[in-house]
Amino acid sequence: MAAVVHLNRKLVLEEAERVSDGAGGYVETWVRLGTLWAAIRSGSGSTTSEDFLTLSKVAMKIIVRAAPVGSQRRPKPGQRFIEGGRVFTILAVSETDALGHYLTCTAREEVTS
């Protein structure tokens, strides 16, 4: 029997889109793809300092309901989840359970101070 997963966090799934800036370059904007309910489990973190900036990184496991490969509802690496002011960059996606009911998104949250 599969473990019970409590999808109690409402996350917005976004994908980067390049838009021409009219001068031969581009501007990257983020396009909302939809809202997914998720469970978030934090992992270990690290901190690095450069110049006058401190960057904290925390590994996250974000579990969502599965969607077929190719579906706009299926997260993929390079996309991100947004929850309020928090940003979770998706690094990898894999099936969580043998029946394929859930996906685990390995993600990273970065915070500067």
Short mmCIF file of C-alpha atoms in Angstrom, two decimals:
data_model
loop_
_atom_site.label_atom_id
_atom_site.label_comp_id
_atom_site.label_asym_id
_atom_site.label_seq_id
_atom_site.Cartn_x
_atom_site.Cartn_y
_atom_site.Cartn_z
CA MET A 1 0.00 0.00 0.00
CA ALA A 2 1.35 3.45 -0.91
CA ALA A 3 2.01 6.08 1.74
CA VAL A 4 -0.56 8.84 2.11
CA VAL A 5 0.61 12.12 0.58
CA HIS A 6 -0.95 15.34 1.90
CA LEU A 7 -1.03 17.84 -0.97
CA ASN A 8 -1.68 20.92 1.15
CA ARG A 9 0.42 23.63 -0.54
CA LYS A 10 -0.88 25.60 -3.54
CA LEU A 11 1.98 26.26 -5.99
CA VAL A 12 2.04 28.10 -9.30
CA LEU A 13 3.99 26.33 -12.07
CA GLU A 14 5.89 28.69 -14.39
CA GLU A 15 8.05 28.30 -17.49
CA ALA A 16 10.65 30.73 -18.87
CA GLU A 17 9.89 32.34 -22.22
CA ARG A 18 12.24 34.43 -24.32
CA VAL A 19 10.73 37.56 -25.83
CA SER A 20 12.56 39.70 -28.42
CA ASP A 21 13.74 43.02 -27.04
CA GLY A 22 13.67 44.64 -30.51
CA ALA A 23 17.43 45.18 -30.55
CA GLY A 24 18.57 41.70 -31.57
CA GLY A 25 18.49 40.26 -28.06
CA TYR A 26 15.83 38.92 -25.79
CA VAL A 27 14.26 39.36 -22.39
CA GLU A 28 13.36 36.33 -20.30
CA THR A 29 9.88 36.40 -18.77
CA TRP A 30 8.03 33.77 -16.77
CA VAL A 31 4.69 32.45 -18.01
CA ARG A 32 2.15 30.92 -15.64
CA LEU A 33 1.18 27.38 -16.69
CA GLY A 34 -1.23 26.61 -13.89
CA THR A 35 -1.67 25.82 -10.22
CA LEU A 36 -0.79 22.50 -8.60
CA TRP A 37 -1.37 21.21 -5.09
CA ALA A 38 1.80 19.83 -3.54
CA ALA A 39 3.58 18.48 -0.49
CA ILE A 40 6.95 20.09 0.25
CA ARG A 41 9.77 18.41 2.15
CA SER A 42 12.91 20.38 2.84
CA GLY A 43 16.36 18.86 2.78
CA SER A 44 19.80 20.10 3.68
CA GLY A 45 20.97 23.61 2.98
CA SER A 46 24.17 25.50 2.35
CA THR A 47 25.35 29.09 2.41
CA THR A 48 27.93 30.83 0.24
CA SER A 49 29.26 34.37 0.44
CA GLU A 50 30.65 36.49 -2.38
CA ASP A 51 31.44 40.19 -2.16
CA PHE A 52 28.63 41.64 -0.03
CA LEU A 53 26.05 38.97 -0.87
CA THR A 54 25.14 35.82 1.05
CA LEU A 55 23.27 33.10 -0.86
CA SER A 56 21.42 30.36 1.02
CA LYS A 57 20.35 27.26 -0.93
CA VAL A 58 17.97 24.61 0.35
CA ALA A 59 17.25 21.31 -1.41
CA MET A 60 13.54 20.49 -1.62
CA LYS A 61 11.40 17.51 -2.58
CA ILE A 62 8.08 18.70 -3.98
CA ILE A 63 5.44 16.02 -4.57
CA VAL A 64 2.54 16.65 -6.98
CA ARG A 65 -0.10 14.51 -8.69
CA ALA A 66 1.26 12.80 -11.78
CA ALA A 67 0.43 13.97 -15.29
CA PRO A 68 1.32 12.24 -18.58
CA VAL A 69 4.64 13.01 -20.26
CA GLY A 70 4.10 15.97 -22.60
CA SER A 71 1.20 17.39 -20.59
CA GLN A 72 1.43 21.07 -19.68
CA ARG A 73 0.51 20.01 -16.11
CA ARG A 74 3.64 17.83 -15.79
CA PRO A 75 6.55 19.79 -14.29
CA LYS A 76 9.95 19.52 -15.95
CA PRO A 77 13.49 20.68 -15.21
CA GLY A 78 14.06 24.36 -15.92
CA GLN A 79 10.58 25.34 -14.79
CA ARG A 80 9.82 26.71 -11.34
CA PHE A 81 7.18 26.71 -8.63
CA ILE A 82 6.07 29.93 -6.92
CA GLU A 83 4.45 30.16 -3.49
CA GLY A 84 3.94 33.78 -2.47
CA GLY A 85 7.43 35.30 -2.54
CA ARG A 86 9.18 31.93 -2.55
CA VAL A 87 10.73 30.48 -5.72
CA PHE A 88 11.57 26.79 -6.16
CA THR A 89 13.68 25.99 -9.25
CA ILE A 90 12.94 22.49 -10.59
CA LEU A 91 16.10 20.44 -11.15
CA ALA A 92 14.69 16.95 -11.85
CA VAL A 93 11.35 15.10 -11.98
CA SER A 94 10.71 11.40 -11.31
CA GLU A 95 7.80 9.09 -10.48
CA THR A 96 7.26 8.80 -6.73
CA ASP A 97 5.36 5.53 -6.56
CA ALA A 98 5.23 2.32 -8.60
CA LEU A 99 1.66 3.05 -9.75
CA GLY A 100 2.62 6.48 -11.10
CA HIS A 101 0.12 8.48 -9.04
CA TYR A 102 2.64 11.11 -7.92
CA LEU A 103 5.76 12.87 -9.17
CA THR A 104 8.68 14.01 -7.05
CA CYS A 105 10.29 17.23 -8.20
CA THR A 106 13.79 17.77 -6.87
CA ALA A 107 14.03 21.52 -6.49
CA ARG A 108 16.18 24.25 -4.98
CA GLU A 109 15.10 27.36 -3.14
CA GLU A 110 17.62 30.20 -3.12
CA VAL A 111 17.46 33.20 -0.80
CA THR A 112 19.84 36.16 -0.82
CA SER A 113 20.61 38.37 2.10
#
